[in-house]
Short mmCIF file of C-alpha atoms and ligand atoms in Angstrom, two decimals:
data_model
loop_
_atom_site.label_atom_id
_atom_site.label_comp_id
_atom_site.label_asym_id
_atom_site.label_seq_id
_atom_site.Cartn_x
_atom_site.Cartn_y
_atom_site.Cartn_z
CA MET A 215 149.79 112.34 206.72
CA PHE A 216 147.04 114.01 204.77
CA GLY A 217 145.71 115.69 207.93
CA LYS A 218 149.12 117.06 208.74
CA PHE A 219 149.51 118.42 205.25
CA SER A 220 146.07 120.06 205.37
CA ARG A 221 146.81 121.79 208.67
CA ARG A 222 150.11 123.20 207.48
CA HIS A 223 148.53 124.29 204.26
CA PHE A 224 145.67 126.00 206.08
CA ALA A 225 148.04 127.77 208.49
CA LYS A 226 149.98 129.13 205.58
CA LEU A 227 146.91 130.58 203.92
CA ALA A 228 145.69 132.01 207.24
CA GLY A 229 149.10 133.58 207.73
CA PHE A 230 148.83 135.58 204.56
CA SER A 231 145.64 137.35 205.68
CA ALA A 232 146.85 137.85 209.26
CA LEU A 233 149.77 139.78 207.87
CA GLY A 234 147.43 141.81 205.75
CA MET A 235 148.87 140.38 202.55
CA ALA A 236 146.93 139.23 199.55
CA SER A 237 146.79 135.48 199.01
CA PRO A 238 149.10 134.15 196.33
CA ALA A 239 148.07 135.51 192.97
CA LYS A 240 145.07 133.84 191.45
CA PRO A 241 145.54 132.56 187.95
CA ALA A 242 144.57 135.14 185.35
CA ASP A 243 141.22 134.82 183.63
CA ASP A 244 141.29 132.35 180.82
CA ALA A 245 140.41 135.09 178.37
CA ALA A 246 143.49 137.07 179.34
CA ARG A 247 145.86 134.12 178.85
CA PRO A 248 147.69 133.60 175.61
CA ALA A 249 146.04 130.88 173.51
CA ARG A 250 147.19 127.50 174.75
CA GLN A 251 149.47 125.77 172.29
CA ALA A 252 148.74 122.22 171.27
CA PRO A 253 151.24 119.89 172.92
CA ALA A 254 154.23 119.12 170.72
CA SER A 255 153.51 115.94 168.79
CA PHE A 256 155.58 113.06 167.57
CA PRO A 257 155.59 112.39 163.82
CA ASP A 258 152.55 110.69 162.29
CA GLY A 259 152.91 106.93 162.34
CA PHE A 260 155.36 107.00 165.25
CA ILE A 261 155.42 103.48 166.72
CA TRP A 262 154.66 103.33 170.42
CA GLY A 263 155.61 100.06 172.04
CA THR A 264 156.80 98.29 175.11
CA ALA A 265 159.43 95.59 175.66
CA THR A 266 160.37 92.45 177.59
CA SER A 267 162.76 89.53 177.15
CA ALA A 268 162.32 85.76 177.31
CA TYR A 269 164.35 84.73 180.33
CA GLN A 270 163.09 87.70 182.34
CA ILE A 271 159.40 86.79 182.03
CA GLU A 272 158.66 83.38 180.54
CA GLY A 273 159.35 80.86 183.31
CA ALA A 274 158.48 77.29 182.18
CA VAL A 275 162.18 76.55 181.92
CA ASN A 276 161.67 72.81 181.72
CA GLU A 277 158.68 72.72 179.41
CA ASP A 278 158.16 71.55 175.86
CA GLY A 279 161.75 70.48 175.31
CA ARG A 280 163.50 73.74 176.21
CA GLY A 281 167.25 73.30 176.74
CA ARG A 282 169.23 74.91 179.52
CA SER A 283 170.65 78.40 179.05
CA ILE A 284 173.70 80.07 180.59
CA TRP A 285 171.32 82.22 182.65
CA ASP A 286 169.68 79.14 184.19
CA THR A 287 173.11 78.00 185.27
CA PHE A 288 174.21 81.42 186.45
CA ALA A 289 171.06 82.21 188.42
CA HIS A 290 171.28 78.84 190.14
CA THR A 291 174.88 79.53 191.20
CA PRO A 292 174.89 80.72 194.83
CA GLY A 293 175.84 84.36 195.33
CA LYS A 294 175.18 85.60 191.80
CA ILE A 295 171.68 87.09 192.13
CA GLY A 296 171.00 89.83 194.69
CA ASP A 297 167.83 88.35 196.15
CA ARG A 298 168.90 84.72 195.53
CA SER A 299 166.08 84.21 193.05
CA THR A 300 166.05 82.53 189.64
CA ALA A 301 163.72 83.02 186.71
CA ASP A 302 162.45 79.43 186.79
CA ARG A 303 158.95 80.82 187.18
CA ALA A 304 159.43 84.57 186.74
CA ASN A 305 156.17 86.07 185.40
CA ASP A 306 154.87 82.70 184.21
CA HIS A 307 154.33 84.48 180.92
CA TYR A 308 154.66 81.19 179.02
CA HIS A 309 151.23 80.30 180.39
CA ARG A 310 149.80 83.78 180.87
CA TYR A 311 150.73 85.35 177.55
CA LYS A 312 147.13 86.05 176.62
CA GLU A 313 146.57 88.05 179.77
CA ASP A 314 149.85 89.89 179.11
CA VAL A 315 148.90 90.74 175.55
CA GLY A 316 145.73 92.14 177.11
CA LEU A 317 147.90 94.47 179.20
CA ILE A 318 149.61 95.79 176.08
CA LYS A 319 146.23 96.34 174.48
CA GLU A 320 144.99 98.18 177.54
CA LEU A 321 147.91 100.58 177.08
CA GLY A 322 146.97 101.25 173.51
CA ALA A 323 150.52 100.34 172.45
CA LYS A 324 150.89 99.51 168.79
CA ALA A 325 153.99 97.34 169.06
CA TYR A 326 155.62 94.84 171.36
CA ARG A 327 159.27 93.87 171.49
CA PHE A 328 159.82 90.42 172.97
CA SER A 329 162.69 87.97 172.67
CA ILE A 330 162.87 84.39 171.53
CA ALA A 331 164.69 81.90 173.74
CA TRP A 332 167.32 80.20 171.57
CA PRO A 333 167.37 77.10 173.87
CA ARG A 334 163.66 76.56 173.24
CA VAL A 335 164.31 76.40 169.52
CA PHE A 336 167.66 74.56 169.52
CA PRO A 337 168.03 72.97 172.95
CA GLN A 338 171.65 72.08 172.15
CA GLY A 339 172.33 75.34 170.32
CA THR A 340 172.74 73.61 166.96
CA GLY A 341 171.55 70.45 165.28
CA ALA A 342 167.95 69.34 165.20
CA PRO A 343 165.40 72.00 166.13
CA ASN A 344 162.99 71.19 168.92
CA PRO A 345 159.67 70.46 167.17
CA LYS A 346 157.78 72.39 169.84
CA GLY A 347 160.41 75.12 170.08
CA LEU A 348 158.66 77.84 168.13
CA ASP A 349 155.07 76.88 168.92
CA PHE A 350 154.88 79.23 171.87
CA TYR A 351 156.05 82.17 169.74
CA ASP A 352 153.58 81.19 167.04
CA ARG A 353 150.80 81.46 169.57
CA LEU A 354 152.16 84.71 170.99
CA VAL A 355 152.53 86.33 167.57
CA ASP A 356 149.02 85.30 166.57
CA GLU A 357 147.61 86.70 169.78
CA LEU A 358 149.45 90.00 169.25
CA LEU A 359 148.23 90.33 165.68
CA LYS A 360 144.69 89.47 166.70
CA ASN A 361 144.87 92.44 169.06
CA GLY A 362 146.34 94.82 166.51
CA ILE A 363 149.83 94.84 168.05
CA GLU A 364 152.87 94.60 165.79
CA PRO A 365 155.43 92.01 166.95
CA PHE A 366 159.14 92.95 167.00
CA ALA A 367 161.22 89.89 167.87
CA THR A 368 164.71 89.96 169.40
CA LEU A 369 166.74 86.86 168.63
CA TYR A 370 169.34 87.08 171.37
CA HIS A 371 168.61 88.63 174.75
CA TRP A 372 171.46 86.88 176.58
CA ASP A 373 170.06 83.34 177.10
CA LEU A 374 172.70 81.37 175.20
CA PRO A 375 172.17 77.59 175.13
CA GLN A 376 174.38 76.17 177.88
CA ALA A 377 175.48 73.43 175.47
CA LEU A 378 177.27 76.04 173.34
CA GLN A 379 179.01 77.44 176.38
CA ASP A 380 180.15 73.96 177.39
CA ARG A 381 181.16 72.83 173.93
CA LEU A 382 182.62 75.98 172.39
CA GLY A 383 183.14 78.48 175.18
CA GLY A 384 180.08 80.39 173.98
CA TRP A 385 180.87 83.61 172.14
CA ARG A 386 184.60 82.97 172.63
CA SER A 387 184.29 80.92 169.46
CA SER A 388 183.16 82.08 166.02
CA GLU A 389 181.41 78.69 165.77
CA THR A 390 178.82 80.25 168.07
CA SER A 391 178.46 83.15 165.60
CA ARG A 392 177.64 80.61 162.88
CA ALA A 393 175.25 78.69 165.12
CA PHE A 394 173.48 81.98 165.86
CA ALA A 395 172.99 82.61 162.15
CA ASP A 396 171.50 79.14 161.62
CA TYR A 397 169.09 79.71 164.48
CA ALA A 398 168.20 83.21 163.16
CA GLY A 399 167.51 81.83 159.68
CA HIS A 400 165.33 79.08 161.09
CA VAL A 401 163.24 81.53 163.11
CA ALA A 402 162.89 83.92 160.17
CA GLU A 403 161.74 81.10 157.93
CA ARG A 404 159.01 80.17 160.35
CA LEU A 405 157.86 83.56 161.66
CA SER A 406 158.58 86.20 159.02
CA ASP A 407 155.17 85.69 157.42
CA ARG A 408 153.88 87.55 160.50
CA VAL A 409 156.93 89.12 162.19
CA LYS A 410 158.19 91.88 159.94
CA SER A 411 161.04 93.17 162.12
CA PHE A 412 163.81 91.30 163.91
CA PHE A 413 166.40 92.65 166.32
CA THR A 414 169.49 90.44 166.22
CA VAL A 415 171.45 90.90 169.46
CA ASN A 416 170.50 92.93 172.50
CA GLU A 417 173.10 95.07 174.28
CA VAL A 418 176.40 93.64 173.17
CA GLY A 419 178.17 96.31 175.22
CA ARG A 420 176.55 94.91 178.34
CA PHE A 421 176.50 91.15 177.98
CA VAL A 422 180.05 90.88 176.67
CA ASN A 423 181.64 93.15 179.27
CA PHE A 424 179.54 91.99 182.22
CA GLY A 425 179.46 88.31 181.23
CA TYR A 426 182.92 87.73 179.79
CA GLY A 427 184.95 90.57 181.29
CA TRP A 428 183.80 91.26 184.83
CA GLY A 429 182.09 87.95 185.60
CA ILE A 430 178.92 89.56 186.96
CA ASP A 431 176.49 88.34 184.27
CA ALA A 432 176.30 84.86 182.72
CA PRO A 433 178.51 83.04 181.89
CA GLY A 434 180.49 84.67 184.70
CA LEU A 435 183.95 84.80 183.04
CA LYS A 436 186.77 87.24 183.61
CA LEU A 437 188.73 87.11 180.40
CA PRO A 438 191.80 89.23 179.74
CA GLN A 439 191.30 92.22 177.41
CA GLY A 440 192.56 90.58 174.21
CA LYS A 441 190.22 87.63 174.57
CA LEU A 442 187.38 89.94 175.54
CA ASN A 443 187.89 91.99 172.37
CA GLN A 444 187.71 88.74 170.40
CA VAL A 445 184.37 87.94 172.04
CA HIS A 446 183.11 91.38 170.93
CA HIS A 447 184.27 90.62 167.42
CA ASN A 448 182.58 87.21 167.37
CA VAL A 449 179.30 88.75 168.45
CA ALA A 450 179.56 91.40 165.72
CA LEU A 451 180.25 88.57 163.27
CA GLY A 452 177.23 86.65 164.62
CA HIS A 453 175.10 89.75 164.04
CA GLY A 454 176.29 90.09 160.43
CA LEU A 455 175.81 86.41 159.68
CA ALA A 456 172.32 86.55 161.20
CA VAL A 457 171.40 89.53 159.01
CA GLN A 458 172.45 87.50 155.97
CA ALA A 459 170.56 84.39 157.15
CA ILE A 460 167.38 86.39 157.75
CA ARG A 461 167.64 87.89 154.25
CA ALA A 462 168.18 84.42 152.79
CA LYS A 463 165.46 82.56 154.72
CA GLY A 464 162.90 85.24 155.63
CA ARG A 465 160.17 86.69 153.45
CA ALA A 466 161.24 89.48 151.12
CA GLY A 467 161.00 92.80 152.92
CA THR A 468 161.74 91.42 156.41
CA LYS A 469 163.49 94.16 158.36
CA VAL A 470 166.49 93.57 160.60
CA GLY A 471 168.89 95.48 162.83
CA PRO A 472 170.70 95.39 166.18
CA ALA A 473 169.52 96.73 169.57
CA GLU A 474 172.50 98.24 171.31
CA ASN A 475 173.09 100.00 174.60
CA ILE A 476 175.11 102.59 172.78
CA ALA A 477 177.77 104.31 174.89
CA ALA A 478 175.81 107.52 175.48
CA CYS A 479 178.06 110.53 174.85
CA LEU A 480 176.72 114.05 175.40
CA PRO A 481 178.20 117.53 175.15
CA ALA A 482 178.59 118.82 178.71
CA ILE A 483 177.60 122.26 177.42
CA ALA A 484 176.20 122.39 173.92
CA THR A 485 178.74 124.61 172.14
CA PRO A 486 179.60 123.72 168.51
CA GLU A 487 183.05 122.51 169.65
CA ASN A 488 181.64 120.27 172.37
CA ILE A 489 178.99 118.87 170.04
CA ARG A 490 181.77 117.94 167.63
CA ALA A 491 183.67 116.37 170.54
CA ALA A 492 180.58 114.34 171.45
CA GLU A 493 180.39 113.10 167.86
CA ILE A 494 183.99 111.93 168.00
CA ALA A 495 183.38 110.28 171.38
CA THR A 496 180.25 108.55 170.02
CA ARG A 497 182.28 107.15 167.14
CA GLU A 498 185.30 106.06 169.19
CA LEU A 499 183.55 104.71 172.27
CA ASN A 500 181.22 102.59 170.14
CA ALA A 501 183.88 101.34 167.74
CA SER A 502 183.79 97.69 168.85
CA PHE A 503 180.17 97.09 167.87
CA LEU A 504 177.99 99.80 166.33
CA GLY A 505 180.99 101.36 164.58
CA VAL A 506 182.18 98.19 162.88
CA VAL A 507 178.61 97.04 162.14
CA LEU A 508 177.70 100.34 160.49
CA THR A 509 180.96 101.08 158.66
CA GLY A 510 182.71 97.73 158.16
CA LYS A 511 185.85 99.07 159.84
CA TYR A 512 187.36 99.35 163.26
CA THR A 513 188.44 102.97 163.73
CA ASP A 514 192.16 103.80 163.76
CA GLY A 515 191.65 105.12 167.27
CA PHE A 516 190.22 101.78 168.43
CA LEU A 517 192.97 99.75 166.77
CA SER A 518 195.75 101.86 168.23
CA TYR A 519 194.10 101.98 171.66
CA THR A 520 193.64 98.20 171.80
CA GLY A 521 197.12 97.60 170.27
CA LYS A 522 198.25 94.04 170.80
CA ASN A 523 194.83 93.26 172.33
CA ALA A 524 192.98 94.16 169.12
CA PRO A 525 190.68 91.41 167.81
CA LYS A 526 191.94 89.18 165.00
CA PHE A 527 189.79 89.51 161.88
CA THR A 528 189.75 89.13 158.13
CA ASP A 529 188.46 91.50 155.47
CA ASP A 530 185.76 88.99 154.63
CA GLU A 531 184.54 89.04 158.20
CA LEU A 532 184.36 92.83 158.15
CA LYS A 533 182.21 92.65 155.02
CA ILE A 534 179.85 90.18 156.70
CA ILE A 535 179.68 92.27 159.88
CA ALA A 536 178.71 95.31 157.82
CA SER A 537 175.82 93.61 155.98
CA PRO A 538 173.31 96.44 155.56
CA ASN A 539 170.71 96.90 158.32
CA ASP A 540 167.21 98.29 157.94
CA PHE A 541 167.22 100.06 161.29
CA VAL A 542 169.29 100.56 164.40
CA GLY A 543 167.80 100.02 167.85
CA LEU A 544 169.26 102.15 170.64
CA ASN A 545 168.62 101.31 174.29
CA ILE A 546 168.79 104.58 176.17
CA TYR A 547 168.69 104.86 179.93
CA ALA A 548 171.33 107.20 181.32
CA PRO A 549 173.96 109.71 180.22
CA GLN A 550 177.32 107.95 180.41
CA TYR A 551 179.95 110.34 179.07
CA TYR A 552 179.61 114.09 179.29
CA VAL A 553 182.43 115.44 177.14
CA VAL A 554 184.14 118.71 176.27
CA ALA A 555 186.39 119.47 173.31
CA ILE A 556 190.17 119.45 173.68
CA ASP A 557 192.84 120.46 171.18
CA LYS A 558 194.83 117.25 171.26
CA ALA A 559 193.91 113.66 170.35
CA PRO A 560 191.38 112.15 170.66
CA GLY A 561 189.55 115.51 170.48
CA PHE A 562 187.34 115.00 173.52
CA LYS A 563 187.70 114.76 177.25
CA VAL A 564 185.30 112.80 179.46
CA LEU A 565 184.31 114.71 182.60
CA PRO A 566 184.01 112.96 185.96
CA PHE A 567 180.54 112.71 187.50
CA PRO A 568 180.10 114.57 190.77
CA THR A 569 178.92 112.20 193.52
CA SER A 570 175.86 114.42 193.91
CA PHE A 571 174.68 113.75 190.34
CA PRO A 572 171.05 112.57 190.66
CA HIS A 573 170.01 109.04 189.83
CA MET A 574 166.92 106.86 189.98
CA ASN A 575 166.64 103.96 192.41
CA VAL A 576 169.42 101.99 190.78
CA ASP A 577 172.71 103.81 191.09
CA TRP A 578 173.75 103.40 187.44
CA LEU A 579 170.55 105.03 186.22
CA ARG A 580 171.61 108.66 186.30
CA ILE A 581 168.98 111.15 185.28
CA GLY A 582 169.83 112.94 182.06
CA PRO A 583 166.74 113.45 179.92
CA GLU A 584 168.78 115.12 177.18
CA THR A 585 170.31 111.69 176.53
CA ALA A 586 167.13 110.98 174.56
CA TYR A 587 167.92 113.98 172.37
CA TRP A 588 171.66 113.81 171.88
CA VAL A 589 172.18 110.09 171.50
CA PRO A 590 169.89 109.53 168.48
CA ARG A 591 170.93 112.87 166.98
CA LEU A 592 174.63 112.11 167.19
CA ALA A 593 174.24 108.46 166.14
CA ALA A 594 172.25 109.46 163.05
CA LYS A 595 174.93 112.00 162.13
CA VAL A 596 178.01 109.88 162.85
CA TRP A 597 176.81 106.76 160.99
CA ASN A 598 174.27 108.27 158.64
CA ILE A 599 171.39 106.17 159.98
CA ASP A 600 167.94 106.76 158.53
CA THR A 601 165.77 104.62 160.83
CA ILE A 602 166.28 104.52 164.58
CA TYR A 603 164.12 102.82 167.18
CA ILE A 604 164.54 103.55 170.84
CA SER A 605 164.47 99.84 171.58
CA GLU A 606 164.47 100.39 175.35
CA ASN A 607 164.00 103.26 177.76
CA GLY A 608 162.54 103.25 181.25
CA THR A 609 163.43 103.14 184.90
CA SER A 610 163.23 101.15 188.05
CA ALA A 611 161.26 102.74 190.89
CA ASP A 612 160.20 101.97 194.42
CA ASP A 613 156.62 101.11 193.41
CA LYS A 614 155.06 100.42 196.79
CA ILE A 615 151.33 99.77 196.90
CA ALA A 616 149.59 102.71 198.60
CA ALA A 617 146.89 102.26 201.24
CA ASP A 618 144.22 102.61 198.57
CA GLY A 619 145.70 99.75 196.56
CA ASN A 620 147.28 101.89 193.82
CA VAL A 621 150.91 102.38 192.82
CA TYR A 622 151.69 106.07 192.43
CA ASP A 623 155.00 105.85 190.58
CA LEU A 624 155.43 109.57 190.19
CA ASP A 625 159.18 109.25 189.85
CA ARG A 626 158.82 106.96 186.82
CA ILE A 627 156.37 109.43 185.30
CA MET A 628 158.81 112.27 185.96
CA TYR A 629 161.59 110.29 184.27
CA LEU A 630 159.48 109.31 181.25
CA ARG A 631 157.96 112.76 180.79
CA ASN A 632 161.36 114.39 180.68
CA TYR A 633 163.05 111.80 178.45
CA LEU A 634 160.10 111.79 176.04
CA ALA A 635 160.11 115.59 175.86
CA GLN A 636 163.73 115.42 174.72
CA LEU A 637 162.94 112.67 172.25
CA GLN A 638 160.15 114.81 170.85
CA ARG A 639 162.65 117.64 170.51
CA ALA A 640 164.82 115.29 168.44
CA THR A 641 162.03 114.12 166.13
CA SER A 642 160.81 117.71 165.66
CA GLU A 643 164.30 118.55 164.38
CA GLY A 644 164.18 115.67 161.91
CA VAL A 645 166.24 113.09 163.82
CA PRO A 646 164.96 109.84 162.25
CA VAL A 647 163.53 108.10 165.32
CA ARG A 648 160.54 106.05 164.15
CA GLY A 649 159.46 104.30 167.33
CA TYR A 650 159.93 103.85 171.06
CA PHE A 651 159.73 100.70 173.22
CA LEU A 652 159.27 101.37 176.91
CA TRP A 653 161.19 98.99 179.20
CA SER A 654 159.28 97.25 180.54
CA LEU A 655 155.72 96.10 180.12
CA MET A 656 155.76 94.59 183.60
CA ASP A 657 158.09 94.00 186.53
CA ASN A 658 160.28 91.00 185.85
CA PHE A 659 163.48 89.17 186.69
CA GLU A 660 166.02 91.99 186.54
CA TRP A 661 169.12 89.85 186.06
CA ILE A 662 171.59 90.30 188.92
CA TYR A 663 169.00 92.20 190.98
CA GLY A 664 166.49 89.34 190.78
CA PHE A 665 163.02 90.65 191.58
CA GLU A 666 164.33 93.46 193.80
CA LYS A 667 164.15 96.07 191.07
CA ARG A 668 160.94 96.92 189.32
CA PHE A 669 160.97 98.44 185.82
CA GLY A 670 157.38 97.61 184.83
CA LEU A 671 154.40 99.70 183.85
CA TYR A 672 152.40 96.97 185.55
CA ARG A 673 153.31 95.83 189.03
CA VAL A 674 153.64 92.09 189.42
CA ASP A 675 153.09 90.21 192.63
CA PHE A 676 155.42 87.28 192.09
CA ASP A 677 153.60 85.09 194.61
CA THR A 678 150.12 85.42 193.13
CA GLN A 679 151.15 86.54 189.60
CA ARG A 680 148.64 89.35 189.86
CA ARG A 681 149.44 92.30 187.60
CA ILE A 682 148.19 95.77 188.57
CA PRO A 683 148.60 98.93 186.52
CA LYS A 684 150.83 101.58 188.04
CA LEU A 685 149.97 105.25 187.54
CA SER A 686 152.50 105.30 184.69
CA VAL A 687 150.11 103.12 182.66
CA SER A 688 147.71 106.07 182.58
CA PHE A 689 150.56 108.41 181.70
CA TYR A 690 151.85 106.27 178.83
CA ARG A 691 148.37 105.50 177.53
CA ASP A 692 147.72 109.23 177.33
CA VAL A 693 151.00 109.84 175.46
CA ILE A 694 150.16 107.09 172.98
CA ALA A 695 146.60 108.31 172.46
CA ARG A 696 147.69 111.90 171.78
CA ASN A 697 150.94 110.98 170.03
CA ALA A 698 152.28 113.75 172.23
CA ILE A 699 153.21 114.45 175.82
CA GLY A 700 150.29 116.10 177.55
CA ALA A 701 150.74 119.25 179.58
C1 LIG B 1050 168.84 96.56 179.76
C2 LIG B 1050 168.40 95.20 179.30
O1 LIG B 1050 170.16 96.51 180.18
O2 LIG B 1050 168.16 97.20 180.77
C3 LIG B 1050 167.18 94.68 180.00
O3 LIG B 1050 168.30 95.05 177.91
C4 LIG B 1050 167.28 95.04 181.46
O4 LIG B 1050 167.08 93.30 179.80
C5 LIG B 1050 167.25 96.55 181.64
O5 LIG B 1050 166.27 94.44 182.21
C6 LIG B 1050 167.51 96.98 183.06
O6 LIG B 1050 168.77 96.58 183.46
P1 LIG B 1050 169.09 95.97 184.90
O7 LIG B 1050 170.53 95.58 184.86
O8 LIG B 1050 168.84 97.07 185.88
O9 LIG B 1050 168.22 94.80 185.13
#
């Protein structure tokens, strides 16, 4: 391959002189170049982190009194996971957490977002806590702090105790919302001396629709729209109750907020009218979670659109749901809705994606770096948010090991470089993004894809559990060290 390239390259250069032409212009002398500008930086104190979740990495599903979760059940159901795997062992992180904290340190990352498995803490979802349930997270948090890495804990990254699904129908019941708050309060009581920031629920927009609407995530239900909207409402209620429980049981000053895969709305062409249309779309297409959480109201548009399928709620519930947050986490991967302005209601029109629109190696992950600019900018404006974290961003890639033993994930680096450049553009304009968590620290159990898709900075061999840094580790380490994207 290399030889072939060299020959072609040589022939091309030889061709230039045979034709009597000068070789391609040599770069100008350094002295003649304009002074090189320092790369555009992120704000001082910007928090650089990376992220994982419990079921995707921990393994040890039967250890130390852990209960069963809906994802254990789902992954063990034939036909649900692309490569027929489960996360029974996954990255064996439960036993290898020290090594994994070492990987974060090697990156120079200042923060780590992980999730706590509810069924480890309350194996039955409610009732008596498992005495050993939080010990693992105690050890993990101590190890992180020892290495100068700030822990950010997510309380719900989809692994609902199976017992709650069996007994209550999971999030179909507001009893689950209350159980979630009890669990959140218990965790905050125990960990908030060292964990200063908690994310409540991760990606409501995904786990409710995929798990309760389309049946392709756990618990695998296909509920009609009215019931599905009620599930959304119960999760929003669970979030609000958890915020209150953390304030009641955690140390003063503990910070809390959601981590949502916001419906990413972008102006197709950035005219003032289309930007306004993208604001309206952001508000309306996120009404069922971020909207109600941040305003205490469902929008008129949402209520008239859902009509008889609208969720049932009380004013008291709306007040709980809108308990003030300290930050909002936005998971940003792909542009979802490119919009233009229209004169009639609702004020925006969503454009269809051409089939030729580029994407990464999962088809849903369309490439739209400006998502990292528009989404936080519009969210901050629409809901008046003053602290945003990009709680996830990253991509799956092919990640083969090259003959020399390295993984040259140039496509991931391309993706990250371009998204981060747009994020930098946002922070330079004053959009209040305070930190960024790259998904993911290492390859892991990617839900319905099993181990087929790799999102990690570190490649994991799931037979030997060996982790090797991909080239993107060097890229991200350099970004973190400079607090800027290098040239
Ligand atoms: C988000 C989740 O949806 O994106 C992560 O919060 C997930 O848990 C990641 O791993 C990638 O998604 P997927 O569906 O490709 O595994």
